[in-house]
């Protein structure tokens, strides 16, 4: 199968591309390249691809493609809140435009990287399934809800969108992100000796390893149409439904000599939800996530040590908001996050 993978030079895409290739697919990448240099360790070997802004995709980019895996986005809540209008322009409008071009080009399957943060203010201890009310509390999560709705309106007998609501990702990737919770806490533990939690530690978070996300997308790519067509799926494992305080404790166990420090300075976080992941397991018999939070913390600590993670890299090169602010300050990108010629 010829697969267009958007965001192939991002945190998840760099992990997913080789998984798809190993499954026998021909992978073609598409990425603006804003985070292509956010590499920890050896530079990864990317699949052939297009260096293009998602907002500038044309029919030529989807010609001859059997399926699209759409990961590219402004990819977390602080980034989305910085420039909400860009979040909707890129994450929402450009995503729907890509899907429309793909449908018109005869692409049959469109796997969309949504998020469990669409449940944002669910609260409580009950598990949240795909049919639960959506309560996004950030522009990032809201943009994901809008795309799901618009993809549903596009689906027909030939074009089959699937909504992959990923839990919060963790784990090592050759293109690192340090601004997601487990990756961030492990970095702080190693660099300062403190597992620093700014909230009160009580919110629930569902976590999933980047490699398990890649495996889930590869499975959904070839699943029978009737099993996945126009359906949302939570991607993760109930085992990894943990509070932020519990994540911190697991990090302290993985990083010898570190201690948990919960400051509570940002107060209670309204984003709190425990998630039910059984629908995807039912649709894809035999699939289950392989990585636990503790295993991920140990993996990250080993990778950080091996590749000599520094505080400057941790706070600047591997934090999305800092990367874009630096690019803007130096004039590398304009105020719409497009490369300057």
Short mmCIF file of C-alpha atoms in Angstrom, two decimals, residues 5-327:
data_model
loop_
_atom_site.label_atom_id
_atom_site.label_comp_id
_atom_site.label_asym_id
_atom_site.label_seq_id
_atom_site.Cartn_x
_atom_site.Cartn_y
_atom_site.Cartn_z
CA UNK A 5 2.36 10.08 6.17
CA UNK A 6 2.00 13.73 7.16
CA UNK A 7 4.20 14.91 9.99
CA UNK A 8 6.81 12.27 9.16
CA UNK A 9 9.58 14.46 10.63
CA UNK A 10 7.79 14.89 13.93
CA UNK A 11 7.93 13.04 17.24
CA UNK A 12 5.37 10.38 16.30
CA UNK A 13 6.01 10.32 12.56
CA UNK A 14 9.69 9.48 13.04
CA UNK A 15 8.66 6.41 15.05
CA UNK A 16 5.78 5.45 12.76
CA UNK A 17 7.51 5.61 9.37
CA UNK A 18 9.80 2.59 9.96
CA UNK A 19 6.92 0.59 11.48
CA UNK A 20 4.88 1.12 8.31
CA UNK A 21 7.86 0.32 6.09
CA UNK A 22 8.54 -2.89 8.03
CA UNK A 23 4.91 -3.90 7.41
CA UNK A 24 5.59 -3.69 3.66
CA UNK A 25 4.06 -0.30 2.88
CA UNK A 26 5.60 2.31 0.60
CA UNK A 27 5.79 5.41 2.78
CA UNK A 28 5.82 8.93 1.36
CA UNK A 29 6.31 11.73 3.87
CA UNK A 30 4.90 15.25 3.98
CA UNK A 31 6.17 17.76 6.52
CA UNK A 32 6.87 21.48 6.80
CA UNK A 33 10.13 20.58 8.54
CA UNK A 34 9.71 22.96 11.46
CA UNK A 35 10.93 20.31 13.91
CA UNK A 36 13.13 18.23 11.63
CA UNK A 37 16.26 19.26 13.55
CA UNK A 38 14.90 18.32 16.97
CA UNK A 39 17.06 15.20 17.01
CA UNK A 40 18.52 13.46 20.06
CA UNK A 41 21.23 11.05 18.96
CA UNK A 42 21.87 9.93 15.37
CA UNK A 43 19.83 11.63 12.65
CA UNK A 44 17.05 9.26 11.57
CA UNK A 45 16.68 8.04 8.00
CA UNK A 46 13.46 9.57 6.71
CA UNK A 47 11.34 8.11 3.92
CA UNK A 48 11.21 10.10 0.67
CA UNK A 49 8.83 12.98 1.04
CA UNK A 50 7.58 16.47 0.37
CA UNK A 51 8.84 19.51 2.29
CA UNK A 52 5.61 21.50 2.22
CA UNK A 53 3.39 23.41 4.63
CA UNK A 54 0.14 21.56 5.31
CA UNK A 55 -1.75 24.66 4.20
CA UNK A 56 -0.11 24.42 0.75
CA UNK A 57 -0.89 20.80 -0.08
CA UNK A 58 -2.17 20.24 -3.62
CA UNK A 59 -3.78 17.38 -5.50
CA UNK A 60 -0.34 16.41 -6.75
CA UNK A 61 0.73 15.44 -3.24
CA UNK A 62 -2.06 12.87 -2.86
CA UNK A 63 -2.01 11.51 -6.41
CA UNK A 64 -1.43 7.76 -6.54
CA UNK A 65 -1.83 7.34 -2.78
CA UNK A 66 -3.86 4.46 -1.33
CA UNK A 67 -4.14 5.80 2.21
CA UNK A 68 -3.30 8.89 4.25
CA UNK A 69 -2.09 8.89 7.85
CA UNK A 70 -2.49 12.45 9.04
CA UNK A 71 -0.33 13.33 12.04
CA UNK A 72 0.80 16.87 11.15
CA UNK A 73 -0.52 19.57 13.49
CA UNK A 74 0.39 22.26 15.95
CA UNK A 75 0.68 19.59 18.50
CA UNK A 76 -0.07 20.50 22.09
CA UNK A 77 -2.22 22.67 24.30
CA UNK A 78 0.25 25.49 25.17
CA UNK A 79 1.16 25.86 21.50
CA UNK A 80 -2.49 25.97 20.49
CA UNK A 81 -3.32 28.54 23.11
CA UNK A 82 -0.43 30.76 21.98
CA UNK A 83 -2.02 31.33 18.59
CA UNK A 84 -5.58 29.94 18.49
CA UNK A 85 -6.23 31.31 15.01
CA UNK A 86 -3.23 29.39 13.63
CA UNK A 87 -4.35 26.26 15.45
CA UNK A 88 -7.69 26.39 13.66
CA UNK A 89 -6.09 27.36 10.34
CA UNK A 90 -3.57 24.50 10.39
CA UNK A 91 -5.13 21.81 12.56
CA UNK A 92 -8.70 22.27 11.36
CA UNK A 93 -9.04 23.95 7.97
CA UNK A 94 -5.86 22.58 6.39
CA UNK A 95 -6.64 19.08 7.67
CA UNK A 96 -10.12 19.08 6.16
CA UNK A 97 -8.74 20.47 2.90
CA UNK A 98 -6.19 17.62 2.80
CA UNK A 99 -8.97 15.10 3.38
CA UNK A 100 -11.09 16.58 0.60
CA UNK A 101 -8.16 16.44 -1.83
CA UNK A 102 -7.48 12.86 -0.79
CA UNK A 103 -11.09 11.82 -1.30
CA UNK A 104 -11.20 13.46 -4.73
CA UNK A 105 -7.96 11.67 -5.66
CA UNK A 106 -9.45 8.28 -4.85
CA UNK A 107 -7.74 7.69 -1.50
CA UNK A 108 -9.73 5.04 0.31
CA UNK A 109 -8.59 5.25 3.92
CA UNK A 110 -7.77 8.37 5.96
CA UNK A 111 -6.41 7.75 9.45
CA UNK A 112 -6.71 10.93 11.47
CA UNK A 113 -4.60 11.51 14.59
CA UNK A 114 -7.14 12.88 17.03
CA UNK A 115 -6.68 12.95 20.81
CA UNK A 116 -8.18 11.80 24.07
CA UNK A 117 -8.03 15.43 25.19
CA UNK A 118 -11.38 15.87 23.40
CA UNK A 119 -12.79 14.50 26.69
CA UNK A 120 -10.95 17.34 28.50
CA UNK A 121 -13.23 18.17 31.39
CA UNK A 122 -14.81 14.74 31.80
CA UNK A 123 -13.61 14.45 35.40
CA UNK A 124 -14.57 11.67 37.81
CA UNK A 125 -13.19 8.15 38.10
CA UNK A 126 -15.45 6.43 35.54
CA UNK A 127 -13.86 5.24 32.31
CA UNK A 128 -14.68 7.42 29.32
CA UNK A 129 -15.61 5.66 26.09
CA UNK A 130 -15.83 6.97 22.55
CA UNK A 131 -19.54 7.76 22.86
CA UNK A 132 -19.07 10.00 25.90
CA UNK A 133 -19.76 13.74 25.58
CA UNK A 134 -16.81 15.69 24.21
CA UNK A 135 -15.68 18.52 26.49
CA UNK A 136 -12.55 20.07 24.94
CA UNK A 137 -11.07 22.89 27.02
CA UNK A 138 -8.28 24.10 24.70
CA UNK A 139 -8.09 25.31 21.08
CA UNK A 140 -5.98 22.23 20.27
CA UNK A 141 -8.63 19.80 21.47
CA UNK A 142 -11.44 21.87 19.95
CA UNK A 143 -9.71 21.77 16.56
CA UNK A 144 -9.62 17.97 16.75
CA UNK A 145 -13.36 17.79 17.44
CA UNK A 146 -14.07 20.04 14.46
CA UNK A 147 -11.98 17.90 12.12
CA UNK A 148 -13.71 14.71 13.24
CA UNK A 149 -17.08 16.30 12.51
CA UNK A 150 -16.01 17.51 9.07
CA UNK A 151 -14.42 14.19 8.11
CA UNK A 152 -17.67 12.46 9.02
CA UNK A 153 -19.45 14.74 6.53
CA UNK A 154 -16.93 13.78 3.82
CA UNK A 155 -17.12 10.00 4.18
CA UNK A 156 -18.89 7.97 1.51
CA UNK A 157 -18.84 4.52 -0.03
CA UNK A 158 -15.24 4.91 -1.15
CA UNK A 159 -13.63 7.33 1.30
CA UNK A 160 -13.23 5.89 4.78
CA UNK A 161 -11.99 8.16 7.60
CA UNK A 162 -10.97 6.70 10.97
CA UNK A 163 -10.53 8.84 14.08
CA UNK A 164 -7.62 7.67 16.23
CA UNK A 165 -7.99 9.39 19.61
CA UNK A 166 -4.50 8.91 21.00
CA UNK A 167 -3.81 9.09 24.69
CA UNK A 168 -0.95 11.38 25.74
CA UNK A 169 2.17 10.04 24.06
CA UNK A 170 5.40 9.14 25.81
CA UNK A 171 8.65 7.38 25.07
CA UNK A 172 11.83 7.84 23.14
CA UNK A 173 11.80 9.03 19.53
CA UNK A 174 14.85 10.05 17.49
CA UNK A 175 13.03 13.39 17.19
CA UNK A 176 12.36 14.09 20.81
CA UNK A 177 9.65 16.10 22.49
CA UNK A 178 10.27 17.18 26.07
CA UNK A 179 6.97 19.03 26.49
CA UNK A 180 4.76 16.00 27.08
CA UNK A 181 4.26 14.85 30.62
CA UNK A 182 6.36 11.69 31.08
CA UNK A 183 9.17 12.84 28.79
CA UNK A 184 9.24 16.14 30.66
CA UNK A 185 9.29 14.67 34.14
CA UNK A 186 12.09 12.22 33.32
CA UNK A 187 14.16 15.08 31.92
CA UNK A 188 13.65 17.19 35.03
CA UNK A 189 14.54 14.23 37.25
CA UNK A 190 17.82 13.61 35.46
CA UNK A 191 18.86 17.24 35.08
CA UNK A 192 17.83 18.56 38.50
CA UNK A 193 17.18 15.58 40.75
CA UNK A 194 13.56 16.70 41.12
CA UNK A 195 10.45 15.27 39.49
CA UNK A 196 8.79 18.65 39.23
CA UNK A 197 4.97 18.76 39.13
CA UNK A 198 3.46 22.24 38.87
CA UNK A 199 -0.18 21.17 39.24
CA UNK A 200 -1.63 19.57 42.34
CA UNK A 201 -0.98 16.12 40.85
CA UNK A 202 -4.58 14.94 41.03
CA UNK A 203 -5.71 14.99 37.35
CA UNK A 204 -6.03 11.68 35.56
CA UNK A 205 -4.00 11.19 32.40
CA UNK A 206 -4.17 8.30 29.93
CA UNK A 207 -0.72 7.61 28.48
CA UNK A 208 0.48 5.58 25.48
CA UNK A 209 3.94 4.89 24.09
CA UNK A 210 4.80 6.32 20.65
CA UNK A 211 5.63 2.80 19.45
CA UNK A 212 2.19 1.53 20.49
CA UNK A 213 0.56 4.42 18.61
CA UNK A 214 2.55 3.42 15.53
CA UNK A 215 1.45 -0.20 15.87
CA UNK A 216 -2.18 0.85 16.28
CA UNK A 217 -2.12 2.97 13.12
CA UNK A 218 -0.46 0.16 11.17
CA UNK A 219 -3.21 -2.21 12.33
CA UNK A 220 -6.02 0.22 11.48
CA UNK A 221 -4.51 0.81 8.05
CA UNK A 222 -5.25 -2.74 6.89
CA UNK A 223 -8.25 -3.60 9.08
CA UNK A 224 -11.50 -4.58 7.32
CA UNK A 225 -13.43 -1.49 6.30
CA UNK A 226 -16.50 -2.51 8.26
CA UNK A 227 -14.44 -2.69 11.46
CA UNK A 228 -13.13 0.87 11.35
CA UNK A 229 -15.09 2.98 8.83
CA UNK A 230 -16.09 6.40 10.21
CA UNK A 231 -15.48 5.30 13.80
CA UNK A 232 -13.57 6.96 16.65
CA UNK A 233 -11.13 4.82 18.63
CA UNK A 234 -9.34 5.58 21.86
CA UNK A 235 -5.73 4.44 21.49
CA UNK A 236 -3.97 3.34 24.66
CA UNK A 237 -4.31 0.97 27.60
CA UNK A 238 -6.34 1.11 30.81
CA UNK A 239 -3.17 0.12 32.68
CA UNK A 240 -1.74 3.50 31.77
CA UNK A 241 -4.63 5.55 33.16
CA UNK A 242 -2.68 7.28 35.93
CA UNK A 243 -2.74 10.49 37.91
CA UNK A 244 0.01 13.03 37.37
CA UNK A 245 1.25 12.30 40.91
CA UNK A 246 1.45 8.59 40.09
CA UNK A 247 3.41 9.38 36.93
CA UNK A 248 5.83 11.39 39.05
CA UNK A 249 6.28 8.51 41.49
CA UNK A 250 7.06 6.12 38.64
CA UNK A 251 9.66 8.56 37.31
CA UNK A 252 11.28 8.84 40.75
CA UNK A 253 11.56 5.06 40.86
CA UNK A 254 13.12 4.98 37.38
CA UNK A 255 15.62 7.78 38.02
CA UNK A 256 17.66 6.82 41.04
CA UNK A 257 18.27 9.64 43.49
CA UNK A 258 15.45 11.85 42.29
CA UNK A 259 12.54 13.00 44.44
CA UNK A 260 9.00 14.10 43.68
CA UNK A 261 8.25 17.80 44.18
CA UNK A 262 4.58 18.80 43.76
CA UNK A 263 4.36 22.59 43.94
CA UNK A 264 0.67 22.99 43.11
CA UNK A 265 1.44 26.47 41.80
CA UNK A 266 -0.77 26.10 38.74
CA UNK A 267 -3.65 24.72 40.80
CA UNK A 268 -6.06 22.04 39.72
CA UNK A 269 -6.02 21.19 36.01
CA UNK A 270 -9.52 20.95 34.46
CA UNK A 271 -8.20 18.33 32.01
CA UNK A 272 -8.83 15.07 33.84
CA UNK A 273 -10.14 11.83 32.36
CA UNK A 274 -9.73 8.06 32.59
CA UNK A 275 -10.27 6.33 29.28
CA UNK A 276 -11.76 3.04 28.07
CA UNK A 277 -9.69 1.56 25.23
CA UNK A 278 -11.66 -1.65 24.66
CA UNK A 279 -13.32 -0.63 21.37
CA UNK A 280 -10.06 -0.73 19.41
CA UNK A 281 -9.10 -4.11 20.88
CA UNK A 282 -12.48 -5.44 19.83
CA UNK A 283 -12.12 -4.06 16.31
CA UNK A 284 -8.53 -5.32 15.92
CA UNK A 285 -8.37 -8.79 17.53
CA UNK A 286 -4.98 -9.49 19.03
CA UNK A 287 -3.95 -5.86 19.42
CA UNK A 288 -2.84 -4.57 22.79
CA UNK A 289 -0.38 -1.97 23.96
CA UNK A 290 3.01 -3.28 25.02
CA UNK A 291 4.57 -0.41 27.01
CA UNK A 292 3.87 0.60 30.60
CA UNK A 293 4.61 4.01 32.10
CA UNK A 294 7.44 2.54 34.20
CA UNK A 295 9.07 0.93 31.16
CA UNK A 296 8.80 4.21 29.27
CA UNK A 297 10.42 6.13 32.12
CA UNK A 298 13.36 3.70 32.19
CA UNK A 299 13.70 3.86 28.39
CA UNK A 300 13.71 7.66 28.39
CA UNK A 301 16.24 7.88 31.22
CA UNK A 302 18.57 5.52 29.35
CA UNK A 303 18.21 7.48 26.09
CA UNK A 304 18.76 10.84 27.80
CA UNK A 305 21.92 9.56 29.48
CA UNK A 306 23.24 7.82 26.38
CA UNK A 307 22.85 10.83 24.13
CA UNK A 308 23.94 13.44 26.67
CA UNK A 309 20.75 15.45 27.11
CA UNK A 310 21.57 18.97 28.31
CA UNK A 311 19.34 21.47 30.08
CA UNK A 312 19.56 23.89 27.15
CA UNK A 313 18.47 21.21 24.68
CA UNK A 314 15.75 20.03 27.05
CA UNK A 315 14.26 23.48 27.49
CA UNK A 316 14.82 24.83 23.98
CA UNK A 317 15.44 22.30 21.20
CA UNK A 318 12.92 19.73 22.43
CA UNK A 319 10.11 22.04 23.56
CA UNK A 320 7.80 22.90 20.68
CA UNK A 321 6.82 26.36 21.89
CA UNK A 322 10.46 27.34 22.47
CA UNK A 323 11.48 26.11 19.01
CA UNK A 324 8.84 28.20 17.28
CA UNK A 325 9.51 31.27 19.40
CA UNK A 326 13.21 31.03 18.55
CA UNK A 327 12.43 30.64 14.84
#
